[in-house]
PDB file of C-alpha atoms in Angstrom:
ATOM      1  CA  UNK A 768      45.868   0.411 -12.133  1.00 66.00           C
ATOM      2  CA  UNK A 769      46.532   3.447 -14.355  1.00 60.00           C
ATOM      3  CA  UNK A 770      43.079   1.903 -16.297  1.00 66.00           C
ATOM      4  CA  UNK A 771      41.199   2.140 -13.561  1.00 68.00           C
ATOM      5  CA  UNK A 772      42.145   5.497 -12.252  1.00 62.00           C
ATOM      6  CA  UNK A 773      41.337   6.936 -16.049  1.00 59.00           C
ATOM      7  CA  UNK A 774      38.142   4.724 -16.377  1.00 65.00           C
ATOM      8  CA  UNK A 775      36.454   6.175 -13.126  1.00 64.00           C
ATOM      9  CA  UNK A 776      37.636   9.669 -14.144  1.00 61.00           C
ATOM     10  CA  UNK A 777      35.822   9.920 -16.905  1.00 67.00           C
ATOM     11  CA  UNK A 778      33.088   8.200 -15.611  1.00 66.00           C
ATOM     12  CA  UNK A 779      33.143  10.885 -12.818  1.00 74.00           C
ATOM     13  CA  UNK A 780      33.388  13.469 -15.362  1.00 69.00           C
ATOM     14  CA  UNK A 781      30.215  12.097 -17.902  1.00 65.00           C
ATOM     15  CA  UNK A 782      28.253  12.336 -14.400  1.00 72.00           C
ATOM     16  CA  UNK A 783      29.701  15.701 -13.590  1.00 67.00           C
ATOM     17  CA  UNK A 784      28.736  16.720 -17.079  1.00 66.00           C
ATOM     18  CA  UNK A 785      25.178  15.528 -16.894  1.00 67.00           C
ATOM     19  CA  UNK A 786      24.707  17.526 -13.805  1.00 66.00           C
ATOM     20  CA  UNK A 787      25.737  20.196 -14.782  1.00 62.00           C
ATOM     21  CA  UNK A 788      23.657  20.281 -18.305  1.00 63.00           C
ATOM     22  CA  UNK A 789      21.174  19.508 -16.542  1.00 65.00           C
ATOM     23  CA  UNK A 790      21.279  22.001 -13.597  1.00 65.00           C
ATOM     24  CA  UNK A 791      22.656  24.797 -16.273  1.00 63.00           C
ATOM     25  CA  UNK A 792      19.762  27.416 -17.602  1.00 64.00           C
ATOM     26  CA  UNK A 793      19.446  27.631 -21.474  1.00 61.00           C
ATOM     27  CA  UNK A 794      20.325  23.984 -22.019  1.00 57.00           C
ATOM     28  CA  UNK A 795      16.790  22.779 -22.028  1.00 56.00           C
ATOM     29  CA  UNK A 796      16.743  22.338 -25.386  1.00 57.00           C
ATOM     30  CA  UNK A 797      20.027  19.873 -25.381  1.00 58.00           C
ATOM     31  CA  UNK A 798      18.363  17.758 -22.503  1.00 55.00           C
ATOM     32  CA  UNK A 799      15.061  17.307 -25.021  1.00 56.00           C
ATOM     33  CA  UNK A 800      17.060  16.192 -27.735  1.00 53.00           C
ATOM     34  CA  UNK A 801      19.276  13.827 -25.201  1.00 55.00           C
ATOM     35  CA  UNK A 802      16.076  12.099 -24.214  1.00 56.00           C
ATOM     36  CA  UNK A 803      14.183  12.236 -27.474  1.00 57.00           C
ATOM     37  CA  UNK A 804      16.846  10.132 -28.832  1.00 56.00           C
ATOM     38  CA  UNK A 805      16.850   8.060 -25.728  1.00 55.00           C
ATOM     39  CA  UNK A 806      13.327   7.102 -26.682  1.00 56.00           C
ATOM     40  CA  UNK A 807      13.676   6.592 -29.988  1.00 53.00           C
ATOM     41  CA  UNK A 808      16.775   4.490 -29.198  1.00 56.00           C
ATOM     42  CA  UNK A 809      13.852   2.004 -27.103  1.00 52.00           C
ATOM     43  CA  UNK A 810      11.333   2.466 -29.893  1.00 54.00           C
ATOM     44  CA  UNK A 811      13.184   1.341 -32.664  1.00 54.00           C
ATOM     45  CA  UNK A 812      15.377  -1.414 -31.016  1.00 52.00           C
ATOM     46  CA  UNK A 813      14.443  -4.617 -31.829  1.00 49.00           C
ATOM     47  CA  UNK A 814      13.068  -6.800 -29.012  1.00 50.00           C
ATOM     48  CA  UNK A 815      12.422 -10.207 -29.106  1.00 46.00           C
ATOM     49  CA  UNK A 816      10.049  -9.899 -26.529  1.00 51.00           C
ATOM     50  CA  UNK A 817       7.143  -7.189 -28.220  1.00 53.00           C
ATOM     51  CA  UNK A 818       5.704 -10.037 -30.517  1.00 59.00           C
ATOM     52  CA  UNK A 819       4.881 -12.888 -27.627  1.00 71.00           C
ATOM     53  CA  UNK A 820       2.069 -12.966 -25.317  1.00 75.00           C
ATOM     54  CA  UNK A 821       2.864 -12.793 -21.888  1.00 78.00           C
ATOM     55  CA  UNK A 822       1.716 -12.319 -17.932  1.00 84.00           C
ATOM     56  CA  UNK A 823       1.938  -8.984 -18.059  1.00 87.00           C
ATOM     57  CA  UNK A 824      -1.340  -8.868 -20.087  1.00 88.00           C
ATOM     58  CA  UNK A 825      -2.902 -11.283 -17.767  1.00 89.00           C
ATOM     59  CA  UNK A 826      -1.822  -9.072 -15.108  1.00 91.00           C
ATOM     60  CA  UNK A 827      -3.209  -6.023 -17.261  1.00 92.00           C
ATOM     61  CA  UNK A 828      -6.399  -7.765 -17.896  1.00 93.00           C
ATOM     62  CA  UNK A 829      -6.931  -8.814 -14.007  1.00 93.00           C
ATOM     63  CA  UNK A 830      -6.348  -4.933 -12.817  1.00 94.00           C
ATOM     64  CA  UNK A 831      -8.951  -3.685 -15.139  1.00 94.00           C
ATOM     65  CA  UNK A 832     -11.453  -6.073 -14.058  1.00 95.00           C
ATOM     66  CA  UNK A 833     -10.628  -5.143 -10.853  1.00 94.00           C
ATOM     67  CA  UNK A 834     -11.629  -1.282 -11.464  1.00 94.00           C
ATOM     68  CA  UNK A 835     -14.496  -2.557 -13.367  1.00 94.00           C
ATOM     69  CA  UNK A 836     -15.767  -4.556 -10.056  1.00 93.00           C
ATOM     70  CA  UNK A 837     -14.935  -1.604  -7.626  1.00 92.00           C
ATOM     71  CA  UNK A 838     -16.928   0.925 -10.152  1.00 92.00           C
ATOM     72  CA  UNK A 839     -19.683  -1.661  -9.998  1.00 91.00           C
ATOM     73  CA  UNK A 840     -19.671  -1.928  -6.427  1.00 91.00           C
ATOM     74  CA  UNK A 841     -19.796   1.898  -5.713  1.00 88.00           C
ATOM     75  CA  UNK A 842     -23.472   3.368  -5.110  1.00 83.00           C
ATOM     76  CA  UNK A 843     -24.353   5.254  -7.184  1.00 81.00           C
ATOM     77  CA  UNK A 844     -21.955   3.845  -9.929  1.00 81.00           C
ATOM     78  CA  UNK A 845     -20.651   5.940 -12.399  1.00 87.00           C
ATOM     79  CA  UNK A 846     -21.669   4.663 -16.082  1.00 91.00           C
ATOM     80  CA  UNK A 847     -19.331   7.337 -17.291  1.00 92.00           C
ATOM     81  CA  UNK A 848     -16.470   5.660 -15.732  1.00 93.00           C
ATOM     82  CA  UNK A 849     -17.231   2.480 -16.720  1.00 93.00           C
ATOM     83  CA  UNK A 850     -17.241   3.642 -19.970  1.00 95.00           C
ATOM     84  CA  UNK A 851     -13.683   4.924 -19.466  1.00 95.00           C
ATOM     85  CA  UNK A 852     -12.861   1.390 -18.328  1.00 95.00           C
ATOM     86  CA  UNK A 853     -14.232  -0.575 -20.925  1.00 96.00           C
ATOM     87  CA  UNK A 854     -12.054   1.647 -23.335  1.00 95.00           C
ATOM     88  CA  UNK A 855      -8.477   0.867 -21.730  1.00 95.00           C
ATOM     89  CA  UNK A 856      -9.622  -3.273 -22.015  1.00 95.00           C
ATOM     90  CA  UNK A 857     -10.183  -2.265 -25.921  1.00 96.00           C
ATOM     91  CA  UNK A 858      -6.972  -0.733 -25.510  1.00 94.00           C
ATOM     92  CA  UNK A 859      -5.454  -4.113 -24.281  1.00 94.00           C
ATOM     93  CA  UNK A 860      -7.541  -5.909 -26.171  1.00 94.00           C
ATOM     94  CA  UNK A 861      -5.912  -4.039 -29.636  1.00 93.00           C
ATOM     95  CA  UNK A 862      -2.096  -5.034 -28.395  1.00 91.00           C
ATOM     96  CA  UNK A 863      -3.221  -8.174 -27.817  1.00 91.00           C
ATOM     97  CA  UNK A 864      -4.256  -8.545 -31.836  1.00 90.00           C
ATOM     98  CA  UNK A 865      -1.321  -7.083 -32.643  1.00 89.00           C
ATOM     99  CA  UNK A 866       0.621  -9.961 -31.281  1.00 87.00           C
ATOM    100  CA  UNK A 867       2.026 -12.753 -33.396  1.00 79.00           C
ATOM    101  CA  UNK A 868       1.492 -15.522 -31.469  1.00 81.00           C
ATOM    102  CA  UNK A 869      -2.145 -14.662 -31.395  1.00 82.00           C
ATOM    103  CA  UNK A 870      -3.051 -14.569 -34.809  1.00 85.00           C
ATOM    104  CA  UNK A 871      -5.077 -17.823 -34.457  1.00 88.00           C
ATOM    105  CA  UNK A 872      -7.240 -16.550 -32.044  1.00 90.00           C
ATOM    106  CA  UNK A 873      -8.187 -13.156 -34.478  1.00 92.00           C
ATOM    107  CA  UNK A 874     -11.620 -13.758 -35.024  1.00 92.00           C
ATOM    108  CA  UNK A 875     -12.457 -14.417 -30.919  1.00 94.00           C
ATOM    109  CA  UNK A 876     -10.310 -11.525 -30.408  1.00 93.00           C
ATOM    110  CA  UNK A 877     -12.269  -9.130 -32.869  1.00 94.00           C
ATOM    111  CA  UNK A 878     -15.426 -10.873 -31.324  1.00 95.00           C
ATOM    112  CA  UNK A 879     -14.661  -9.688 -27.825  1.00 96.00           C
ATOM    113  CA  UNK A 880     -13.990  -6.922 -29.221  1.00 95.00           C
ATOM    114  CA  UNK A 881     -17.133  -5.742 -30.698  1.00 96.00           C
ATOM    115  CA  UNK A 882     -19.114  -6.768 -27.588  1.00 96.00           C
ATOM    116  CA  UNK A 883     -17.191  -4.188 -25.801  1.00 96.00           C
ATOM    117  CA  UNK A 884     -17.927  -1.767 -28.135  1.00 96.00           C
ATOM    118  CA  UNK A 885     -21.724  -2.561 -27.764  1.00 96.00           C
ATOM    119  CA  UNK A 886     -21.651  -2.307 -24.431  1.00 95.00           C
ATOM    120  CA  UNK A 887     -19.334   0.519 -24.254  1.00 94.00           C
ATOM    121  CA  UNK A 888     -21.919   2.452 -26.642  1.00 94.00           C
ATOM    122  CA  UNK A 889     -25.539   0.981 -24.983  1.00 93.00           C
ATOM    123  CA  UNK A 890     -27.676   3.763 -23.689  1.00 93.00           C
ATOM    124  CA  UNK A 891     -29.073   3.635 -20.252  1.00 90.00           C
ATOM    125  CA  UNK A 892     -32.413   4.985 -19.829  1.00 91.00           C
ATOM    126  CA  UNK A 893     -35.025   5.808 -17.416  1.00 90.00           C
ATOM    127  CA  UNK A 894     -36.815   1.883 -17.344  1.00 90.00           C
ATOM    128  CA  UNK A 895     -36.657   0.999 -13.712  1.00 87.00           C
ATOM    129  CA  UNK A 896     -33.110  -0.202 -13.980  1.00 87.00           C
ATOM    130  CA  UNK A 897     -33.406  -2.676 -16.734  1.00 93.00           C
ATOM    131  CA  UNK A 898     -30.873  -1.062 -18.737  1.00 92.00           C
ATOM    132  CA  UNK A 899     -28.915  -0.273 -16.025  1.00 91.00           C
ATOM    133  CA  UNK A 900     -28.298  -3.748 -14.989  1.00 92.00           C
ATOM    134  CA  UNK A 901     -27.955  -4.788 -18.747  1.00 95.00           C
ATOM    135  CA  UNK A 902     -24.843  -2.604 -18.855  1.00 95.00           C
ATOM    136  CA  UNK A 903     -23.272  -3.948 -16.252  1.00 94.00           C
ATOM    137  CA  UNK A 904     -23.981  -7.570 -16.997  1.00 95.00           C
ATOM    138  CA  UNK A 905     -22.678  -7.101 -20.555  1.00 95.00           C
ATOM    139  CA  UNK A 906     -20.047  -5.739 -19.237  1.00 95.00           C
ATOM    140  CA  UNK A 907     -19.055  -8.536 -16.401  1.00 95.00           C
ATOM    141  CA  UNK A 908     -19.715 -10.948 -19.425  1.00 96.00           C
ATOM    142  CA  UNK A 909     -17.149  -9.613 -21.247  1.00 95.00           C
ATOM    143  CA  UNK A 910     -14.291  -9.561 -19.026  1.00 95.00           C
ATOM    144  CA  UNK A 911     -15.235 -13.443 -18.094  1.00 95.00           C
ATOM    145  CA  UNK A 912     -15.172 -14.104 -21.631  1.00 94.00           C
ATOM    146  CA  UNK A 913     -11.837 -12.330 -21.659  1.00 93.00           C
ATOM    147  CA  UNK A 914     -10.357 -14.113 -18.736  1.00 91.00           C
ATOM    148  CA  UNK A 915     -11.101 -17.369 -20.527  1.00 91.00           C
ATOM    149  CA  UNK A 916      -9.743 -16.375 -23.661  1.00 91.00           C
ATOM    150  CA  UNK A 917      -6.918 -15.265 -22.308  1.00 88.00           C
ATOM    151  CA  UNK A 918      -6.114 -18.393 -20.203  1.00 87.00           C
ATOM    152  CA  UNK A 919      -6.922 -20.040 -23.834  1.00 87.00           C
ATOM    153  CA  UNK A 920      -3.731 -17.799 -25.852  1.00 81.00           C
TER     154      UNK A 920
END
């Protein structure tokens, strides 16, 4: 019993603490370094989980796709935003590389990747569309080809 009683005490009084660090001015500073070793803490501990593939990027993958198909639906869409979009499925498509249990699929990976960055860098001009469209195909051709690689890893 007497275990107890001291065990929630203190608990009570690391809470009481944190409040009051917290709610006290000219401890700012103290509550930075609190969470910047908090972080560091889930930086730098070793997880089993950062070096295998998993839903989430499917997941990921599907929600970008999904902004992609909304931005191409919208009249007039914006290319600009597109753009934007094509950069975060780089973005997944680079953590997806970094993976260990996808280093047999590099060279489709770094594919994918460079038709991206062709599309991501194509120039629209003033040809009655044609380039237009060409963007946006490339584009939808990419995240298929993503979906099935995906599926694939």
């Amino acid at each position: 019993m007497k275990q107890k009683v001291v065990g929630a005490f203190s608990f009570i009084s690391v809470i009481g603490f944190g409040v009051w660090l917290y709610f006290e001015p000219g401890f700012e500073p103290a509550i930075g370094l609190v969470a910047g070793i908090g972080g560091l803490i889930h930086t730098f501990w070793p997880n089993s989980e950062t070096n295998d593939f998993d839903d989430s990027y499917l997941r990921e993958a599907d929600a970008i796709e999904a902004r992609w198909k909304a931005e191409q639906k919208l009249r007039p869409a914006s290319v600009d935003d597109a753009r934007w979009i094509l950069s975060e499925l780089l973005s997944l498509l680079h953590r997806v590389r970094t993976l260990q249990s996808t280093e047999k699929y590099y060279t489709e990976i770094d594919s994918l990747i460079y038709q991206v960055k062709e599309v991501q860098n194509s120039e629209i001009y003033l040809d009655g569309g044609e380039s237009y469209g060409r963007f946006w195909f490339s584009g939808s051709l990419a995240f298929k080809e993503l979906g099935v690689l995906l599926k694939k890893i």
